[in-house]
Coordinates of C-alpha atoms and ligand atoms in Angstrom, one line a residue:
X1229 CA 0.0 0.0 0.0
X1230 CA 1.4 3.6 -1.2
X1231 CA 0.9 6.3 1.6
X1232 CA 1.9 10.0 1.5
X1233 CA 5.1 10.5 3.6
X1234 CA 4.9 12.6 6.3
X1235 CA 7.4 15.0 4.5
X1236 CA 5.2 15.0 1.5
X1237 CA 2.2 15.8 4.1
X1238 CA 4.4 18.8 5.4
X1239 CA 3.4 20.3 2.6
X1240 CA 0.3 22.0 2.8
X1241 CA -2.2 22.4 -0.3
X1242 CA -3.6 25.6 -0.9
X1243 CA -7.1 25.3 0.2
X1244 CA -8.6 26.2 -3.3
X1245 CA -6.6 24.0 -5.1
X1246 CA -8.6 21.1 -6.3
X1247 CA -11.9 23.0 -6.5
X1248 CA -9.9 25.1 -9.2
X1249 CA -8.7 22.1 -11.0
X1250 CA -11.9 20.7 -11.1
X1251 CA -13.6 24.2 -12.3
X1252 CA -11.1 24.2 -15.1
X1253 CA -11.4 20.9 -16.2
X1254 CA -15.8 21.4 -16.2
X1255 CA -15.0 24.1 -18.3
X1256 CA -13.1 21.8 -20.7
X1257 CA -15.9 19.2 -20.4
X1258 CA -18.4 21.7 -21.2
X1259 CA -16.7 22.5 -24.5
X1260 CA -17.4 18.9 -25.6
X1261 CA -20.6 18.9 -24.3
X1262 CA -19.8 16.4 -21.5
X1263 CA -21.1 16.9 -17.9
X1264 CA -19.7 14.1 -16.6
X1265 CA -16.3 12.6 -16.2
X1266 CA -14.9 8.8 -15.0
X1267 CA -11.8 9.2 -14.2
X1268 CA -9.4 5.9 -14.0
X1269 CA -5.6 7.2 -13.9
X1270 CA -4.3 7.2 -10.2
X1271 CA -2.1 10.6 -10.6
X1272 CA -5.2 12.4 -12.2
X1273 CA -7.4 11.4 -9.4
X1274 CA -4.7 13.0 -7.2
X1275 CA -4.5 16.1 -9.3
X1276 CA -8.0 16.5 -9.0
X1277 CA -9.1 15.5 -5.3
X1278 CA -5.6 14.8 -3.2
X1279 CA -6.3 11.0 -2.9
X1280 CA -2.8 9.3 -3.6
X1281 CA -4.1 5.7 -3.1
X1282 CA -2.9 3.5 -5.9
X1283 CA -6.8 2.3 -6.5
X1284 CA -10.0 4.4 -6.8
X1285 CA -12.7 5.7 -9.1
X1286 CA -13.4 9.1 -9.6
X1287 CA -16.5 10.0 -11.0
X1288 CA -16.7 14.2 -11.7
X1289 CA -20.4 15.7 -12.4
X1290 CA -21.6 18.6 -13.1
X1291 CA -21.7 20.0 -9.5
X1292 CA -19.9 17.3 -7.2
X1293 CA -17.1 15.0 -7.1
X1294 CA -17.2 11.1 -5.8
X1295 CA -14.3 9.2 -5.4
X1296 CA -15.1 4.9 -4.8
X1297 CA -12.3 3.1 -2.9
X1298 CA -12.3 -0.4 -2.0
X1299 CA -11.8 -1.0 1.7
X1300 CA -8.1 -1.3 1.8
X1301 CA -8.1 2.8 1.6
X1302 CA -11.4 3.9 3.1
X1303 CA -9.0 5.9 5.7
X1304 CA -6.5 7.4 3.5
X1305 CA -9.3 8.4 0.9
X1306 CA -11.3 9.9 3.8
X1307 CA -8.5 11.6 4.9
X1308 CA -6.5 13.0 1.8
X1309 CA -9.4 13.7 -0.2
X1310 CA -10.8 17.1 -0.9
X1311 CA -14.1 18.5 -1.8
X1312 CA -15.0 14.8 -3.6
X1313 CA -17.3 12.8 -1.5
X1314 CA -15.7 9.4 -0.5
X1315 CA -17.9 5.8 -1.3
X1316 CA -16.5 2.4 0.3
X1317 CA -17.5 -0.6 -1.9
X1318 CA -16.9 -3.8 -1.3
X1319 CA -18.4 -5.1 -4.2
X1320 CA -15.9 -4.1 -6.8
X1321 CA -15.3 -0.7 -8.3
X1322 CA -16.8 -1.4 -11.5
X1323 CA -19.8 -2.4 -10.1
X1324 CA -20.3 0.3 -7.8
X1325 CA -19.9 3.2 -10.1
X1326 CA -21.8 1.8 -12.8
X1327 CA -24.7 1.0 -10.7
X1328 CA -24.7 4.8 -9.7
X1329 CA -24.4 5.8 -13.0
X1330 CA -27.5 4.1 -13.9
X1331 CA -30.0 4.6 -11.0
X1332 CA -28.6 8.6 -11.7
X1333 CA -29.5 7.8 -15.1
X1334 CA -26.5 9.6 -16.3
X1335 CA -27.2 10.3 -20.3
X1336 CA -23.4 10.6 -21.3
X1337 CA -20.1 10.0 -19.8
X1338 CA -16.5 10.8 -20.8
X1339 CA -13.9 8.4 -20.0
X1340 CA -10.2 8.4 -20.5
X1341 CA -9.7 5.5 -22.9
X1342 CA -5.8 5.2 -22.6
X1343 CA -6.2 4.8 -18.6
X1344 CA -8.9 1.6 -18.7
X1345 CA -8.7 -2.3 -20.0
X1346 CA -11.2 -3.1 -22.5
X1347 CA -12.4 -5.2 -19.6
X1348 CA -12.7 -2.8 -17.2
X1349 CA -14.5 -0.6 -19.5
X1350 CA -17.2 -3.7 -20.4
X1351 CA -17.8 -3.9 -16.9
X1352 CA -18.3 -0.1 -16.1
X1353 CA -20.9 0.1 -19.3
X1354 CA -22.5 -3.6 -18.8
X1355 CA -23.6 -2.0 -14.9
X1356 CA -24.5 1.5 -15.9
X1357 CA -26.6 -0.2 -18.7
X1358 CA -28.4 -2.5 -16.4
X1359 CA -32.0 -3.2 -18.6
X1360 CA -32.2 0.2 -20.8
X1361 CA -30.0 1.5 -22.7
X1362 CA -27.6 3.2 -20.1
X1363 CA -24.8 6.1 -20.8
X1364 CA -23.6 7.3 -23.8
X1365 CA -19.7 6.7 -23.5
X1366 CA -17.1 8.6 -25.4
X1367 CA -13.5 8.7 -25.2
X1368 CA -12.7 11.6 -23.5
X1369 CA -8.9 11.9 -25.2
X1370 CA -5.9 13.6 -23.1
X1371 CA -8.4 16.3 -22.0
X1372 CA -6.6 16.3 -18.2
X1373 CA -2.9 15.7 -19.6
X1374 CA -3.8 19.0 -21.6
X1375 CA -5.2 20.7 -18.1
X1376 CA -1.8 19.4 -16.1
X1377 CA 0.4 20.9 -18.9
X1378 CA 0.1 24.2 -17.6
X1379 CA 1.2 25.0 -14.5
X1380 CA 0.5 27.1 -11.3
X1381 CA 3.0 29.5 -9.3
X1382 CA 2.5 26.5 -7.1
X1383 CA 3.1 23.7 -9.0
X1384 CA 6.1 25.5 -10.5
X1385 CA 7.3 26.1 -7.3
X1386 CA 6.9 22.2 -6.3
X1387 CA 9.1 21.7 -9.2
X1388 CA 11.5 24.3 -8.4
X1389 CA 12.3 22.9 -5.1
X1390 CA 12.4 19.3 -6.6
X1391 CA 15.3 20.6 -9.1
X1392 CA 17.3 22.2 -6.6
X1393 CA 17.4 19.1 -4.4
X1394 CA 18.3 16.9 -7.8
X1395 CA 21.0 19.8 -8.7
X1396 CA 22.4 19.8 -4.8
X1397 CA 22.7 16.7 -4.5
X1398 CA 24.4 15.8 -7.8
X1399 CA 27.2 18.7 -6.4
X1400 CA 27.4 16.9 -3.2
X1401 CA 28.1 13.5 -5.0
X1402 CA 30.5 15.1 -7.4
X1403 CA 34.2 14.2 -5.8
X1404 CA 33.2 10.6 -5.3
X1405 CA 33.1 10.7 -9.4
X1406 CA 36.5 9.0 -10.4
X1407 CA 38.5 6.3 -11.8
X1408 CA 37.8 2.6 -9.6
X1409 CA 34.1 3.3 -8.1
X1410 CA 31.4 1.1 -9.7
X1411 CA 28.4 2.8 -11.5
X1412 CA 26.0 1.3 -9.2
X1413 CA 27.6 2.5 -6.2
X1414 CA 27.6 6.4 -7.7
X1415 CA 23.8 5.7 -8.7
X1416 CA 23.3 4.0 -5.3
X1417 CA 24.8 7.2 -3.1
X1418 CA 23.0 9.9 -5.3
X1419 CA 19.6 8.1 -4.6
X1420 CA 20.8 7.5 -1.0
X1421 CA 21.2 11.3 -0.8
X1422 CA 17.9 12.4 -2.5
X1423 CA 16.0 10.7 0.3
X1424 CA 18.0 12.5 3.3
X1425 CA 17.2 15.5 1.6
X1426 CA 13.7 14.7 1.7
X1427 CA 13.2 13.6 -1.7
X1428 CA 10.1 10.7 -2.0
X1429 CA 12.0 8.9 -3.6
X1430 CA 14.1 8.7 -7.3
X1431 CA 11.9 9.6 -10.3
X1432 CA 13.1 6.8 -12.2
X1433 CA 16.2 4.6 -11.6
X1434 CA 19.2 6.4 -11.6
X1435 CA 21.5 5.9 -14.7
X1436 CA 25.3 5.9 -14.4
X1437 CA 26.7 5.2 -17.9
X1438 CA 30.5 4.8 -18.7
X1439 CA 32.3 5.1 -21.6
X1440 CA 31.1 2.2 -24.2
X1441 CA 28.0 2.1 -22.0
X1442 CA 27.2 5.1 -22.4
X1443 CA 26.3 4.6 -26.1
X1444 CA 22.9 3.5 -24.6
X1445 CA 20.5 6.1 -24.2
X1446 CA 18.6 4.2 -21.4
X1447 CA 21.2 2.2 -19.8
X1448 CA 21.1 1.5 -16.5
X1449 CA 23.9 1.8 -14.2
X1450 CA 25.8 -1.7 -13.5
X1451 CA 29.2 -3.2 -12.0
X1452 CA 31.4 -1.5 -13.8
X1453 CA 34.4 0.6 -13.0
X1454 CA 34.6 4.2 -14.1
X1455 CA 38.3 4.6 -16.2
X1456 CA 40.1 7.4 -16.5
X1457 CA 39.7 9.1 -20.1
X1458 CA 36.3 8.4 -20.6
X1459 CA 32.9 10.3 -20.5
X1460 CA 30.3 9.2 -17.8
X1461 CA 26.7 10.4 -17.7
X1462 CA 24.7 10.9 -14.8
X1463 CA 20.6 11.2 -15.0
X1464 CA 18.9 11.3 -11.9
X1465 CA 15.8 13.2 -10.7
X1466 CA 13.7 13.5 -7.3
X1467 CA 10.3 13.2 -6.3
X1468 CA 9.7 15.9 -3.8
X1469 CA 6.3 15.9 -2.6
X1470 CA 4.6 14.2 -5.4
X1471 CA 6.6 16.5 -8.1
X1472 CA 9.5 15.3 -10.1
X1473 CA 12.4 17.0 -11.8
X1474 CA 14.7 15.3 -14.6
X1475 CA 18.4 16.4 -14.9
X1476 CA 21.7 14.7 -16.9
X1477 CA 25.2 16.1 -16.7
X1478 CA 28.1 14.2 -18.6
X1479 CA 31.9 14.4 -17.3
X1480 CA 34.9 13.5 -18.6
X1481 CA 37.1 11.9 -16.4
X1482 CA 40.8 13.3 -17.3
X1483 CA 41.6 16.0 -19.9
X1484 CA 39.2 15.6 -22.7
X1485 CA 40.3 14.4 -26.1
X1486 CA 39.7 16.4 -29.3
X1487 CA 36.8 13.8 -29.6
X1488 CA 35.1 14.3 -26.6
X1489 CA 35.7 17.8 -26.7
X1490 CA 33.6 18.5 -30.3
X1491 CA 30.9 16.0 -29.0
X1492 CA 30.8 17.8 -25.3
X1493 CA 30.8 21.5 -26.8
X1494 CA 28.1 20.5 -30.1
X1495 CA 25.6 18.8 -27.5
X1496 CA 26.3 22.1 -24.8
X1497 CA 25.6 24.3 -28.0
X1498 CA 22.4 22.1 -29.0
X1499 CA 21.4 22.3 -25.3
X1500 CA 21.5 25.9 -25.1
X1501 CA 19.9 26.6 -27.7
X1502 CA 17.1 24.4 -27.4
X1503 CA 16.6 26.3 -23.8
X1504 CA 17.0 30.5 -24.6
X1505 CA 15.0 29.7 -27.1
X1506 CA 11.7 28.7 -24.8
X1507 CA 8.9 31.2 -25.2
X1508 CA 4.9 30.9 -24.4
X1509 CA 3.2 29.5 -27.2
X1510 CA 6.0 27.9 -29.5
X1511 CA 5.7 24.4 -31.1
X1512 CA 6.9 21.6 -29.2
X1513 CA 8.6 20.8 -32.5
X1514 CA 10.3 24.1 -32.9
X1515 CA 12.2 23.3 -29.5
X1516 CA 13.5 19.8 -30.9
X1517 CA 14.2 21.6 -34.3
X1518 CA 16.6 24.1 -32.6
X1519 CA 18.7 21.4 -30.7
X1520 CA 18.6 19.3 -33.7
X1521 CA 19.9 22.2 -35.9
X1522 CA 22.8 22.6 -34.1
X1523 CA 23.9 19.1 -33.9
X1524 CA 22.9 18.6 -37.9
X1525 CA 25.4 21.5 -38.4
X1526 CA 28.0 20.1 -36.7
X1527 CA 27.9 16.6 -38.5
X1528 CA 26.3 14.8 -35.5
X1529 CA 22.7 14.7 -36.4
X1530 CA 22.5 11.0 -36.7
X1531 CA 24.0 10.2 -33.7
X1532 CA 21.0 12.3 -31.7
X1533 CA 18.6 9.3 -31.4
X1534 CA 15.4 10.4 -29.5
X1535 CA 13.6 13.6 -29.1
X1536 CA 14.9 16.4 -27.2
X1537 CA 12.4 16.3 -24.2
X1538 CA 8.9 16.3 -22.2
X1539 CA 6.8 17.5 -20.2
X1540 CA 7.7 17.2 -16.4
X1541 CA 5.2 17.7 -13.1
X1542 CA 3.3 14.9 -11.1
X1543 CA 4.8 12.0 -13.5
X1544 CA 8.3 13.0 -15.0
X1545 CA 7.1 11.8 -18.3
X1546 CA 3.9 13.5 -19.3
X1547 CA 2.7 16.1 -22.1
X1548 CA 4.1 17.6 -24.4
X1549 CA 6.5 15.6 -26.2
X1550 CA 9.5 17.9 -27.6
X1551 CA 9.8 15.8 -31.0
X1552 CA 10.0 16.1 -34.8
X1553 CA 6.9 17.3 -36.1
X1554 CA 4.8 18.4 -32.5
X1555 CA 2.5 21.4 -33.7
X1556 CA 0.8 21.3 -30.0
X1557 CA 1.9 24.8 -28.8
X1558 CA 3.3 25.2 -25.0
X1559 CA 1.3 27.5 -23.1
X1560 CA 3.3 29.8 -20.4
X1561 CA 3.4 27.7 -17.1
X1562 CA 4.6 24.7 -18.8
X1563 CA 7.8 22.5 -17.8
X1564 CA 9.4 20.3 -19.7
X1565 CA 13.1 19.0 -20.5
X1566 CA 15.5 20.0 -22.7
X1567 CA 18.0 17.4 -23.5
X1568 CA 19.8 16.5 -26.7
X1569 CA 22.4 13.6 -26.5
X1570 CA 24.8 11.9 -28.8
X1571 CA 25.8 8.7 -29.0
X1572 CA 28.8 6.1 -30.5
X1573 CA 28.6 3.0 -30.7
X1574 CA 32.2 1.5 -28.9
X1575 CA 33.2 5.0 -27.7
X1576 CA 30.4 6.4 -25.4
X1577 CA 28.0 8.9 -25.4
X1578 CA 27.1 12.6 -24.4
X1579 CA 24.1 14.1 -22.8
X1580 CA 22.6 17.1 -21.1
X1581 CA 19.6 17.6 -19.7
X1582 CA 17.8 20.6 -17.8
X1583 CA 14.3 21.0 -16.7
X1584 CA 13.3 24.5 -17.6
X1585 CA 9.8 26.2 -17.0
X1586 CA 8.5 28.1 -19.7
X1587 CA 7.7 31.7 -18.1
X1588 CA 5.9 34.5 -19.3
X1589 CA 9.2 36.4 -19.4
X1590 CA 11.5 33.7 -21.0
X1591 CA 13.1 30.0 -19.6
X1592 CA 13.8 29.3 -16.2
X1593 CA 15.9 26.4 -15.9
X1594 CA 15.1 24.6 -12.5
X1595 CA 18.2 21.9 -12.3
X1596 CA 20.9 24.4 -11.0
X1597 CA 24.0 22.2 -11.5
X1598 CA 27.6 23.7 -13.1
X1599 CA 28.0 22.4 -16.3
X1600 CA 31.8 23.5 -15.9
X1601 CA 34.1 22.1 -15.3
X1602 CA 32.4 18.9 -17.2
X1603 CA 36.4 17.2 -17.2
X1604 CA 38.5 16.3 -14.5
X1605 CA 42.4 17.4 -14.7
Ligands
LIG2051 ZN1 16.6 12.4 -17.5
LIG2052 ZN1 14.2 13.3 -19.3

């Protein structure tokens, strides 16, 4: 069973919180003519009532909120949630909620098809139906991924505080990084810090890639032994009560070769651009087209393998996606990574990575660590 920590708890919620999510997202309901709302993904129940339990229904209507638990989290959900009324059921979920929706004889209902099995869903419509003809359903698309995009002073500042603890506690780890320790033990002593700094936990496993290894975009940090004259990335992030932050820095352990040095400086250059040139409103695409640019110019635009970032806040992977092509505009108050890489096959591989919050008045990057010195003499 998930529970809150009690440092997490420290953290108070502004009272009007979740009745303004909720407002915002009836306004987007009303738009496609939908006054009610199931909602089935665990981090948008919490976005929109407080309940972090890892099971629960939420059912939004036009004027009031219910949230079904199953007995395991009657207490929690009683406690945590706000302004949605709590329902124990004992007789499944599904069950529960559909039978509501029919004796309510609800006439339509939104529901987020990405978040529920095409079992689950049978069951939810097969109840609500009972005899008649029940609920309309329609897919209700990414309509709260969309609303969780943007985000508040507050939320920003959640962030914030997440990306200074990643950015310390990177600093703090820094003159272990040498020749002889093991990747896992670095990964193991940066996650160790994060939670006596009061992280939550990790965002996502820590990577500590070395030379060859680091080739691999996604690989995960193992037995090996740093060596001297070799690069080394580091991506770690922090969950500081219930908001994540996303950061990579590469080193070179030694005096950097020519090599390392044009791959270092093209991927710093990418990097930087991709950030100053944040603003309100641009493409998600235009952001990956100005990192790409720069490594393309610099003959290295095939070895850049992914897209250059995403959306950051209550999950660290989450709207929008900073790729080729994205037309969806990012709205002031959104976060999101910045983080072009290179990599060769047999050599090793480069990549940096800031979160940044797109402000009214231009890019606020929220993982404060040096990017210089990135070599060791
Ligand atoms: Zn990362
Ligand atoms: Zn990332």
């Amino acid at each position: 069973m998930h529970m809150i920590s009690d440092r997490a708890a420290d953290i108070a919620f502004p009272d009007s919180l979740f009745d303004e999510r909720r407002a915002r997202l009836r306004e987007r309901l009303d738009r496609i003519k939908l006054s009610y709302l199931l909602v089935t993904k665990p981090v948008d129940i919490f976005y929109l009532c407080g309940f972090k339990g890892s099971a629960g229904v939420l059912l939004l209507g036009p004027r009031q909120a219910r949230l079904w638990v199953d007995p395991r989290y009657t207490l929690q959900a009683r406690e945590q949630s706000r302004g949605a009324a709590v329902i124990e059921s004992r007789e499944g979920l599904s069950k529960a909620v559909g039978t509501w929706l029919r004796r309510a004889r609800v006439a339509a209902i939104g529901h987020q098809e990405a978040h529920l099995t095409c079992a689950e869903f049978a069951r939810f419509r097969e109840r609500a139906r009972g005899r008649g003809s029940g609920p309309r359903w329609t897919a209700a698309g990414p309509i709260l991924d969309e609303l969780r995009m943007i985000k508040d002073p507050w939320e920003a500042e959640r962030i914030r505080r997440a990306g200074a603890l990643t950015a310390s506690v990177f600093r703090d780890v820094l003159p272990m990084v040498k020749p002889g320790v093991a990747e896992c033990d670095l990964a193991a002593e940066l996650e160790y810090r994060m939670k006596r700094a009061g992280a939550e936990s990790p965002a996502f496993e820590t990577i500590v890639a070395s030379g060859p290894r680091g080739a691999w975009p996604h690989a995960r940090a193992s037995g090996r032994r740093l060596q001297g004259g070799e690069l080394v990335i580091f991506d770690l992030g922090a969950i500081l009560a219930n908001y994540a932050a996303d950061m990579t820095r590469t080193l070179y352990l030694g005096t950097p070769t020519r090599r390392a040095r044009r791959l270092y400086e093209s991927v710093a250059a990418a990097q930087r651009a991709a950030v100053d040139g944040l603003h309100p409103g641009m493409q998600a695409g235009q952001a990956d087209q100005l990192a790409r640019d720069v490594l393309t110019k610099n003959g290295l635009g095939d070895f850049f393998t992914h897209s250059t970032g995403h959306g950051v806040g209550l999950e660290v992977h989450e709207r929008p996606r900073l790729a080729r092509g994205e037309q969806a505009p990012m709205p002031a108050g959104s976060v999101v990574t910045v983080e072009p890489g290179v990599y060769v096959e047999g050599y090793g591989g480069v990549r940096i990575e800031d979160t940044v919050l797109i402000a009214g008045d231009g890019p606020e990057v929220l993982t404060p660590a040096d990017k210089d010195p990135w070599f060791t003499s």
